[in-house]
PDB file of C-alpha atoms and ligand atoms in Angstrom:
ATOM      1  CA  UNK A   1       8.690 -16.988  15.980  1.00  0.00           C
ATOM      2  CA  UNK A   2       7.357 -17.935  12.547  1.00  0.00           C
ATOM      3  CA  UNK A   3       9.374 -20.647  10.822  1.00  0.00           C
ATOM      4  CA  UNK A   4      10.816 -20.143   7.375  1.00  0.00           C
ATOM      5  CA  UNK A   5      10.591 -16.368   7.207  1.00  0.00           C
ATOM      6  CA  UNK A   6      13.611 -14.199   7.686  1.00  0.00           C
ATOM      7  CA  UNK A   7      14.580 -10.711   6.629  1.00  0.00           C
ATOM      8  CA  UNK A   8      17.533 -10.364   4.292  1.00  0.00           C
ATOM      9  CA  UNK A   9      20.794  -9.109   5.770  1.00  0.00           C
ATOM     10  CA  UNK A  10      20.165  -5.640   4.332  1.00  0.00           C
ATOM     11  CA  UNK A  11      16.676  -5.463   5.808  1.00  0.00           C
ATOM     12  CA  UNK A  12      17.948  -6.670   9.177  1.00  0.00           C
ATOM     13  CA  UNK A  13      20.433  -3.788   9.162  1.00  0.00           C
ATOM     14  CA  UNK A  14      17.647  -1.347   8.309  1.00  0.00           C
ATOM     15  CA  UNK A  15      15.525  -2.762  11.104  1.00  0.00           C
ATOM     16  CA  UNK A  16      18.358  -2.360  13.606  1.00  0.00           C
ATOM     17  CA  UNK A  17      18.763   1.281  12.623  1.00  0.00           C
ATOM     18  CA  UNK A  18      15.014   1.888  12.963  1.00  0.00           C
ATOM     19  CA  UNK A  19      14.663   0.137  16.299  1.00  0.00           C
ATOM     20  CA  UNK A  20      17.616   2.126  17.664  1.00  0.00           C
ATOM     21  CA  UNK A  21      15.583   5.333  17.256  1.00  0.00           C
ATOM     22  CA  UNK A  22      12.911   4.239  19.727  1.00  0.00           C
ATOM     23  CA  UNK A  23      13.015   3.846  23.508  1.00  0.00           C
ATOM     24  CA  UNK A  24      11.408   0.393  23.184  1.00  0.00           C
ATOM     25  CA  UNK A  25      11.407  -2.128  20.321  1.00  0.00           C
ATOM     26  CA  UNK A  26       7.629  -2.344  20.074  1.00  0.00           C
ATOM     27  CA  UNK A  27       7.363   1.335  19.152  1.00  0.00           C
ATOM     28  CA  UNK A  28       8.994   0.468  15.827  1.00  0.00           C
ATOM     29  CA  UNK A  29       5.997  -1.614  14.767  1.00  0.00           C
ATOM     30  CA  UNK A  30       4.794   0.491  11.842  1.00  0.00           C
ATOM     31  CA  UNK A  31       8.169   0.934  10.099  1.00  0.00           C
ATOM     32  CA  UNK A  32       8.909  -2.746  10.738  1.00  0.00           C
ATOM     33  CA  UNK A  33       5.655  -3.721   9.050  1.00  0.00           C
ATOM     34  CA  UNK A  34       6.616  -1.483   6.147  1.00  0.00           C
ATOM     35  CA  UNK A  35       9.981  -3.256   5.837  1.00  0.00           C
ATOM     36  CA  UNK A  36       8.187  -6.601   6.036  1.00  0.00           C
ATOM     37  CA  UNK A  37       5.749  -5.660   3.299  1.00  0.00           C
ATOM     38  CA  UNK A  38       8.598  -4.632   1.032  1.00  0.00           C
ATOM     39  CA  UNK A  39      10.569  -7.772   1.802  1.00  0.00           C
ATOM     40  CA  UNK A  40       7.735 -10.302   1.599  1.00  0.00           C
ATOM     41  CA  UNK A  41       5.322  -8.429  -0.759  1.00  0.00           C
ATOM     42  CA  UNK A  42       2.435  -8.744   1.699  1.00  0.00           C
ATOM     43  CA  UNK A  43       1.639  -9.000   5.385  1.00  0.00           C
ATOM     44  CA  UNK A  44       0.347 -12.540   5.615  1.00  0.00           C
ATOM     45  CA  UNK A  45      -0.476 -14.187   8.963  1.00  0.00           C
ATOM     46  CA  UNK A  46       3.024 -15.734   8.888  1.00  0.00           C
ATOM     47  CA  UNK A  47       4.588 -12.297   8.417  1.00  0.00           C
ATOM     48  CA  UNK A  48       2.469 -10.932  11.283  1.00  0.00           C
ATOM     49  CA  UNK A  49       3.856 -13.683  13.481  1.00  0.00           C
ATOM     50  CA  UNK A  50       7.415 -13.002  12.329  1.00  0.00           C
ATOM     51  CA  UNK A  51       7.122  -9.271  13.061  1.00  0.00           C
ATOM     52  CA  UNK A  52       5.526  -9.916  16.454  1.00  0.00           C
ATOM     53  CA  UNK A  53       8.435 -12.211  17.305  1.00  0.00           C
ATOM     54  CA  UNK A  54      11.032  -9.712  16.115  1.00  0.00           C
ATOM     55  CA  UNK A  55       9.638  -6.928  18.252  1.00  0.00           C
ATOM     56  CA  UNK A  56       8.499  -8.981  21.203  1.00  0.00           C
ATOM     57  CA  UNK A  57       4.868  -7.987  20.705  1.00  0.00           C
ATOM     58  CA  UNK A  58       1.673  -9.977  20.940  1.00  0.00           C
ATOM     59  CA  UNK A  59       0.000 -11.021  17.703  1.00  0.00           C
ATOM     60  CA  UNK A  60      -3.042  -9.014  18.763  1.00  0.00           C
ATOM     61  CA  UNK A  61      -0.978  -5.816  18.943  1.00  0.00           C
ATOM     62  CA  UNK A  62       0.375  -6.393  15.427  1.00  0.00           C
ATOM     63  CA  UNK A  63      -3.054  -7.262  14.079  1.00  0.00           C
ATOM     64  CA  UNK A  64      -4.603  -4.154  15.648  1.00  0.00           C
ATOM     65  CA  UNK A  65      -2.172  -1.966  13.733  1.00  0.00           C
ATOM     66  CA  UNK A  66      -2.800  -3.846  10.492  1.00  0.00           C
ATOM     67  CA  UNK A  67      -6.554  -3.550  10.784  1.00  0.00           C
ATOM     68  CA  UNK A  68      -6.274   0.235  11.173  1.00  0.00           C
ATOM     69  CA  UNK A  69      -3.667   1.222   8.565  1.00  0.00           C
ATOM     70  CA  UNK A  70      -4.750   0.559   5.005  1.00  0.00           C
ATOM     71  CA  UNK A  71      -1.263   0.853   3.502  1.00  0.00           C
ATOM     72  CA  UNK A  72      -0.471  -2.665   4.621  1.00  0.00           C
ATOM     73  CA  UNK A  73      -1.766  -5.413   2.387  1.00  0.00           C
ATOM     74  CA  UNK A  74      -2.488  -9.089   3.149  1.00  0.00           C
ATOM     75  CA  UNK A  75      -1.981 -10.063  -0.511  1.00  0.00           C
ATOM     76  CA  UNK A  76       0.857  -9.258  -2.920  1.00  0.00           C
ATOM     77  CA  UNK A  77       0.158  -6.135  -4.959  1.00  0.00           C
ATOM     78  CA  UNK A  78       0.755  -5.522  -8.628  1.00  0.00           C
ATOM     79  CA  UNK A  79       3.809  -3.573  -9.773  1.00  0.00           C
ATOM     80  CA  UNK A  80       1.649  -0.457  -9.746  1.00  0.00           C
ATOM     81  CA  UNK A  81      -0.822   0.054  -6.941  1.00  0.00           C
ATOM     82  CA  UNK A  82      -3.529   2.533  -7.835  1.00  0.00           C
ATOM     83  CA  UNK A  83      -5.403   3.865  -4.833  1.00  0.00           C
ATOM     84  CA  UNK A  84      -8.348   6.013  -5.834  1.00  0.00           C
ATOM     85  CA  UNK A  85      -9.923   8.154  -3.149  1.00  0.00           C
ATOM     86  CA  UNK A  86     -13.695   7.778  -3.032  1.00  0.00           C
ATOM     87  CA  UNK A  87     -14.352   9.916   0.011  1.00  0.00           C
ATOM     88  CA  UNK A  88     -16.726  12.885  -0.091  1.00  0.00           C
ATOM     89  CA  UNK A  89     -14.720  15.594  -1.910  1.00  0.00           C
ATOM     90  CA  UNK A  90     -13.419  13.183  -4.498  1.00  0.00           C
ATOM     91  CA  UNK A  91     -16.844  11.590  -4.962  1.00  0.00           C
ATOM     92  CA  UNK A  92     -18.488  14.965  -5.448  1.00  0.00           C
ATOM     93  CA  UNK A  93     -15.939  15.726  -8.156  1.00  0.00           C
ATOM     94  CA  UNK A  94     -16.261  12.488 -10.096  1.00  0.00           C
ATOM     95  CA  UNK A  95     -14.380   9.718  -8.276  1.00  0.00           C
ATOM     96  CA  UNK A  96     -17.159   7.190  -8.935  1.00  0.00           C
ATOM     97  CA  UNK A  97     -16.947   7.831 -12.679  1.00  0.00           C
ATOM     98  CA  UNK A  98     -13.150   7.598 -12.529  1.00  0.00           C
ATOM     99  CA  UNK A  99     -13.423   4.333 -10.635  1.00  0.00           C
ATOM    100  CA  UNK A 100     -15.700   2.949 -13.332  1.00  0.00           C
ATOM    101  CA  UNK A 101     -13.222   4.168 -15.949  1.00  0.00           C
ATOM    102  CA  UNK A 102     -10.239   2.550 -14.208  1.00  0.00           C
ATOM    103  CA  UNK A 103     -12.143  -0.715 -13.746  1.00  0.00           C
ATOM    104  CA  UNK A 104     -13.007  -0.784 -17.427  1.00  0.00           C
ATOM    105  CA  UNK A 105      -9.534   0.271 -18.588  1.00  0.00           C
ATOM    106  CA  UNK A 106      -7.739  -2.295 -16.403  1.00  0.00           C
ATOM    107  CA  UNK A 107     -10.504  -4.902 -16.724  1.00  0.00           C
ATOM    108  CA  UNK A 108     -10.519  -5.584 -12.982  1.00  0.00           C
ATOM    109  CA  UNK A 109     -12.667  -4.704  -9.988  1.00  0.00           C
ATOM    110  CA  UNK A 110     -11.488  -2.649  -7.023  1.00  0.00           C
ATOM    111  CA  UNK A 111      -9.448  -4.918  -4.779  1.00  0.00           C
ATOM    112  CA  UNK A 112      -8.139  -6.974  -7.699  1.00  0.00           C
ATOM    113  CA  UNK A 113      -4.828  -7.276  -9.532  1.00  0.00           C
ATOM    114  CA  UNK A 114      -4.492  -7.665 -13.279  1.00  0.00           C
ATOM    115  CA  UNK A 115      -3.501 -11.181 -14.429  1.00  0.00           C
ATOM    116  CA  UNK A 116      -0.070  -9.878 -15.537  1.00  0.00           C
ATOM    117  CA  UNK A 117       0.460  -8.542 -11.965  1.00  0.00           C
ATOM    118  CA  UNK A 118       1.049  -5.046 -13.333  1.00  0.00           C
ATOM    119  CA  UNK A 119      -1.822  -3.183 -11.641  1.00  0.00           C
ATOM    120  CA  UNK A 120      -3.737  -3.458  -8.395  1.00  0.00           C
ATOM    121  CA  UNK A 121      -6.752  -1.194  -8.035  1.00  0.00           C
ATOM    122  CA  UNK A 122      -7.963  -0.101  -4.610  1.00  0.00           C
ATOM    123  CA  UNK A 123     -10.392   2.457  -3.309  1.00  0.00           C
ATOM    124  CA  UNK A 124      -9.302   4.367  -0.231  1.00  0.00           C
ATOM    125  CA  UNK A 125     -10.585   6.985   2.138  1.00  0.00           C
ATOM    126  CA  UNK A 126      -9.317  10.562   2.139  1.00  0.00           C
ATOM    127  CA  UNK A 127      -5.755  10.948   0.862  1.00  0.00           C
ATOM    128  CA  UNK A 128      -5.506  14.456   2.275  1.00  0.00           C
ATOM    129  CA  UNK A 129      -5.749  16.358  -1.023  1.00  0.00           C
ATOM    130  CA  UNK A 130      -9.454  17.255  -0.836  1.00  0.00           C
ATOM    131  CA  UNK A 131      -8.860  20.757  -2.231  1.00  0.00           C
ATOM    132  CA  UNK A 132      -7.574  19.298  -5.492  1.00  0.00           C
ATOM    133  CA  UNK A 133      -9.943  16.335  -5.754  1.00  0.00           C
ATOM    134  CA  UNK A 134     -10.370  13.882  -7.302  1.00  0.00           C
ATOM    135  CA  UNK A 135      -7.105  12.240  -6.294  1.00  0.00           C
ATOM    136  CA  UNK A 136      -5.357   8.952  -6.775  1.00  0.00           C
ATOM    137  CA  UNK A 137      -2.109   7.576  -5.483  1.00  0.00           C
ATOM    138  CA  UNK A 138       0.038   5.444  -7.755  1.00  0.00           C
ATOM    139  CA  UNK A 139       2.672   3.757  -5.613  1.00  0.00           C
ATOM    140  CA  UNK A 140       4.344   6.725  -3.876  1.00  0.00           C
ATOM    141  CA  UNK A 141       3.052   9.474  -6.195  1.00  0.00           C
ATOM    142  CA  UNK A 142      -0.171  11.451  -5.792  1.00  0.00           C
ATOM    143  CA  UNK A 143      -2.143  12.744  -8.786  1.00  0.00           C
ATOM    144  CA  UNK A 144      -4.626  15.555  -8.240  1.00  0.00           C
ATOM    145  CA  UNK A 145      -7.435  17.113 -10.308  1.00  0.00           C
ATOM    146  CA  UNK A 146      -7.757  13.730 -11.962  1.00  0.00           C
ATOM    147  CA  UNK A 147      -9.647  13.183 -15.205  1.00  0.00           C
ATOM    148  CA  UNK A 148     -10.049  10.204 -17.524  1.00  0.00           C
ATOM    149  CA  UNK A 149      -7.643  11.903 -19.894  1.00  0.00           C
ATOM    150  CA  UNK A 150      -5.167  12.417 -17.053  1.00  0.00           C
ATOM    151  CA  UNK A 151      -5.397   8.763 -16.105  1.00  0.00           C
ATOM    152  CA  UNK A 152      -4.642   7.776 -19.708  1.00  0.00           C
ATOM    153  CA  UNK A 153      -1.574  10.009 -19.777  1.00  0.00           C
ATOM    154  CA  UNK A 154      -0.310   8.719 -16.423  1.00  0.00           C
ATOM    155  CA  UNK A 155      -0.747   5.066 -17.349  1.00  0.00           C
ATOM    156  CA  UNK A 156       0.731   5.534 -20.828  1.00  0.00           C
ATOM    157  CA  UNK A 157       3.990   6.880 -19.353  1.00  0.00           C
ATOM    158  CA  UNK A 158       4.541   3.897 -17.076  1.00  0.00           C
ATOM    159  CA  UNK A 159       7.376   1.551 -18.027  1.00  0.00           C
TER     160      UNK A 159
HETATM  161  S1  FES B 201     -11.785  13.233  -0.089  1.00  0.00           S
HETATM  162 FE1  FES B 201     -10.376  12.550  -1.576  1.00  0.00          FE
HETATM  163  S2  FES B 201      -8.513  13.432  -0.929  1.00  0.00           S
HETATM  164 FE2  FES B 201      -9.885  13.986   0.643  1.00  0.00          FE
END
């Protein structure tokens, strides 16, 4: 097990409750990774090792999951994580222009975090709202029919 890392008492209790729902510990991998990301801000190689140890899984099994699911991040994110969909429907309806707008407005490239750690900008594949494209996700909230004006309003309201 990885040295130095340990879930808080509260997170350990959450993990116990999650693991209890599954017939085997390893099946709780995805929610455990989610807890780990919240607790440690990112899924670093050390966190991967910690989670593998907690669930009795191989590192390869943990890494396989991480390489497939894009909601897990290897680096700490900003306070607000903007995920702009650039898949086909969103691209046809202006996602590339919105990406350029966000990059200019935040003064960062996709995949980067602002120096004040407030925003991380990512591009992602389909968010499942193709009928109301273009779409972005800001932390847990989805914004549809996005425009530059809409982005301004959304960002202006953030604390
Ligand atoms: S293509 Fe953007 S939400 Fe589906």
